[in-house]
Coordinates of C-alpha atoms in Angstrom, one line a residue:
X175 CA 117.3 -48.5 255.2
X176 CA 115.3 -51.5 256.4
X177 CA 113.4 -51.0 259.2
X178 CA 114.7 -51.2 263.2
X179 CA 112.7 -53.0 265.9
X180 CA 113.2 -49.5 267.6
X181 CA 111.8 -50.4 271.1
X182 CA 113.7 -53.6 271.6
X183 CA 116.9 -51.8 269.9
X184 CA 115.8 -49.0 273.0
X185 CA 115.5 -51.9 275.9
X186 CA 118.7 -53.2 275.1
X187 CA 120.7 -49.9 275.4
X188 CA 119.0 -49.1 278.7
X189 CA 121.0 -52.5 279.9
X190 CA 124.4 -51.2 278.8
X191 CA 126.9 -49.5 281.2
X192 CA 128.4 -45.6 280.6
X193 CA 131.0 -46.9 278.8
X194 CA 129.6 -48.8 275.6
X195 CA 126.9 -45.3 275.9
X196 CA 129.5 -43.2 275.0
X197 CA 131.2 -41.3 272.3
X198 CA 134.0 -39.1 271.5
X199 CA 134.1 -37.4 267.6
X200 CA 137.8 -36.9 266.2
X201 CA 136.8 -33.0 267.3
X202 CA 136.9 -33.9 271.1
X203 CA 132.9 -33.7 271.4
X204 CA 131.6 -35.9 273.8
X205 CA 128.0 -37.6 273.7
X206 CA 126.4 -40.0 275.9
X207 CA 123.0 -41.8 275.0
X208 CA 120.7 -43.3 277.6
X209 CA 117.1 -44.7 276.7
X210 CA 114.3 -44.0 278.5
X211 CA 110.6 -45.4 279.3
X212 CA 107.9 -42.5 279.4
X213 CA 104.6 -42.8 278.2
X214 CA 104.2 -46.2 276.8
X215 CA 107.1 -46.2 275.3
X216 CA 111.1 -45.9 275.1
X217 CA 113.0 -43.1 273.9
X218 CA 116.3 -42.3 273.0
X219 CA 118.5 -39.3 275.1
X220 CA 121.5 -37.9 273.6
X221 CA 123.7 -35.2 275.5
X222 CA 126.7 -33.4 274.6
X223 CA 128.5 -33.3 276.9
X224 CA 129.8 -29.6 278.0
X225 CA 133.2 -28.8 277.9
X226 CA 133.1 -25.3 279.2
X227 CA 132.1 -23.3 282.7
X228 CA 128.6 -22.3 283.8
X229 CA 127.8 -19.0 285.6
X230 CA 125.1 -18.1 288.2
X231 CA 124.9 -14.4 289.5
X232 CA 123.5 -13.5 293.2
X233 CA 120.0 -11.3 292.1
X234 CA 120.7 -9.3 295.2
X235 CA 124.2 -8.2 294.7
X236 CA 125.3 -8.7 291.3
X237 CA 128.1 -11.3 292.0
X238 CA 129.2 -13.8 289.4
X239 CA 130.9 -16.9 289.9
X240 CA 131.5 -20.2 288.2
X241 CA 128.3 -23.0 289.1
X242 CA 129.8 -25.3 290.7
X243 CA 128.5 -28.9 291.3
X244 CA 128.6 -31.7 293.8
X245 CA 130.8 -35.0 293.2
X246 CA 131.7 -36.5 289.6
X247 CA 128.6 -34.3 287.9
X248 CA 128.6 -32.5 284.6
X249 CA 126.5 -30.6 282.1
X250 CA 125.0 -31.7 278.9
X251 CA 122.7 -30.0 276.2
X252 CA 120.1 -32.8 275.5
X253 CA 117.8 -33.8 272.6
X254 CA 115.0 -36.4 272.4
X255 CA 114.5 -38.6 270.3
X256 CA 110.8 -40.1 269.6
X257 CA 111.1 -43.4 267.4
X258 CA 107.2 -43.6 266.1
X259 CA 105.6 -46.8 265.3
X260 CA 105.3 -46.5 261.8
X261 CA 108.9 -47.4 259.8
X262 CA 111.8 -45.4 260.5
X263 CA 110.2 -42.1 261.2
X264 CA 111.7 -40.7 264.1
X265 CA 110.5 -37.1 266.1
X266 CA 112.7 -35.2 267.0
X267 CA 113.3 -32.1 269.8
X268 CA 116.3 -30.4 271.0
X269 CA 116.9 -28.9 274.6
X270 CA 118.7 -25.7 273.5
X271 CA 121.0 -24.1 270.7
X272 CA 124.2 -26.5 271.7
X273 CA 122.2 -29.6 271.6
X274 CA 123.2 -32.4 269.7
X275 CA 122.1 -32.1 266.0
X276 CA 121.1 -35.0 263.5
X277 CA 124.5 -35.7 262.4
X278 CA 125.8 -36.0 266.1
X279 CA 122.8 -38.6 266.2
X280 CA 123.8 -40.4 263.4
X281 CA 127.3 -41.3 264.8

């Protein structure tokens, strides 16, 4: 694979609406990528998006409910990705269990 100007690939997402950030797998799976700046350099987001309901239980009496959340909000599972300077080498670090893996990356 010849190398990727990573960084400038990086600025030029962060420009792009929701739309052109998106993707759907034949599955159904939903992602959405979004690049970020943090120390010194950019890096690339990418969330699956959740399909299914989050709980929260009251500590005091037990209750369980659905989570429910303000406006047009959603939840997503996230990993980073860390593009290092040297070639194509990328780091790699994933949020929790249903976060996207490499091959959701590589779509």
């Amino acid at each position: 694979m010849d190398d990727v100007p990573w960084q400038r690939a990086l600025e030029e997402m962060s420009a792009k609406p929701y739309e052109e950030r998106r993707f759907v797998t034949p599955d159904g799976d939903r992602y959405i990528g979004e690049a970020v700046f943090f120390s010194d350099a950019m890096h690339l987001l990418v969330g699956r998006i959740g399909s299914g309901e989050m709980q929260t239980v009251d500590l005091n009496d037990g209750h369980i409910e659905d989570l429910r959340l303000d406006g047009n909000r959603g939840f997503v599972d996230i990993t980073t990705i860390c593009f290092l300077e040297h070639r194509n080498i990328i780091g790699v670090m994933g949020s929790s269990q249903a976060s996207p893996r490499a091959t959701a990356i590589q779509r």
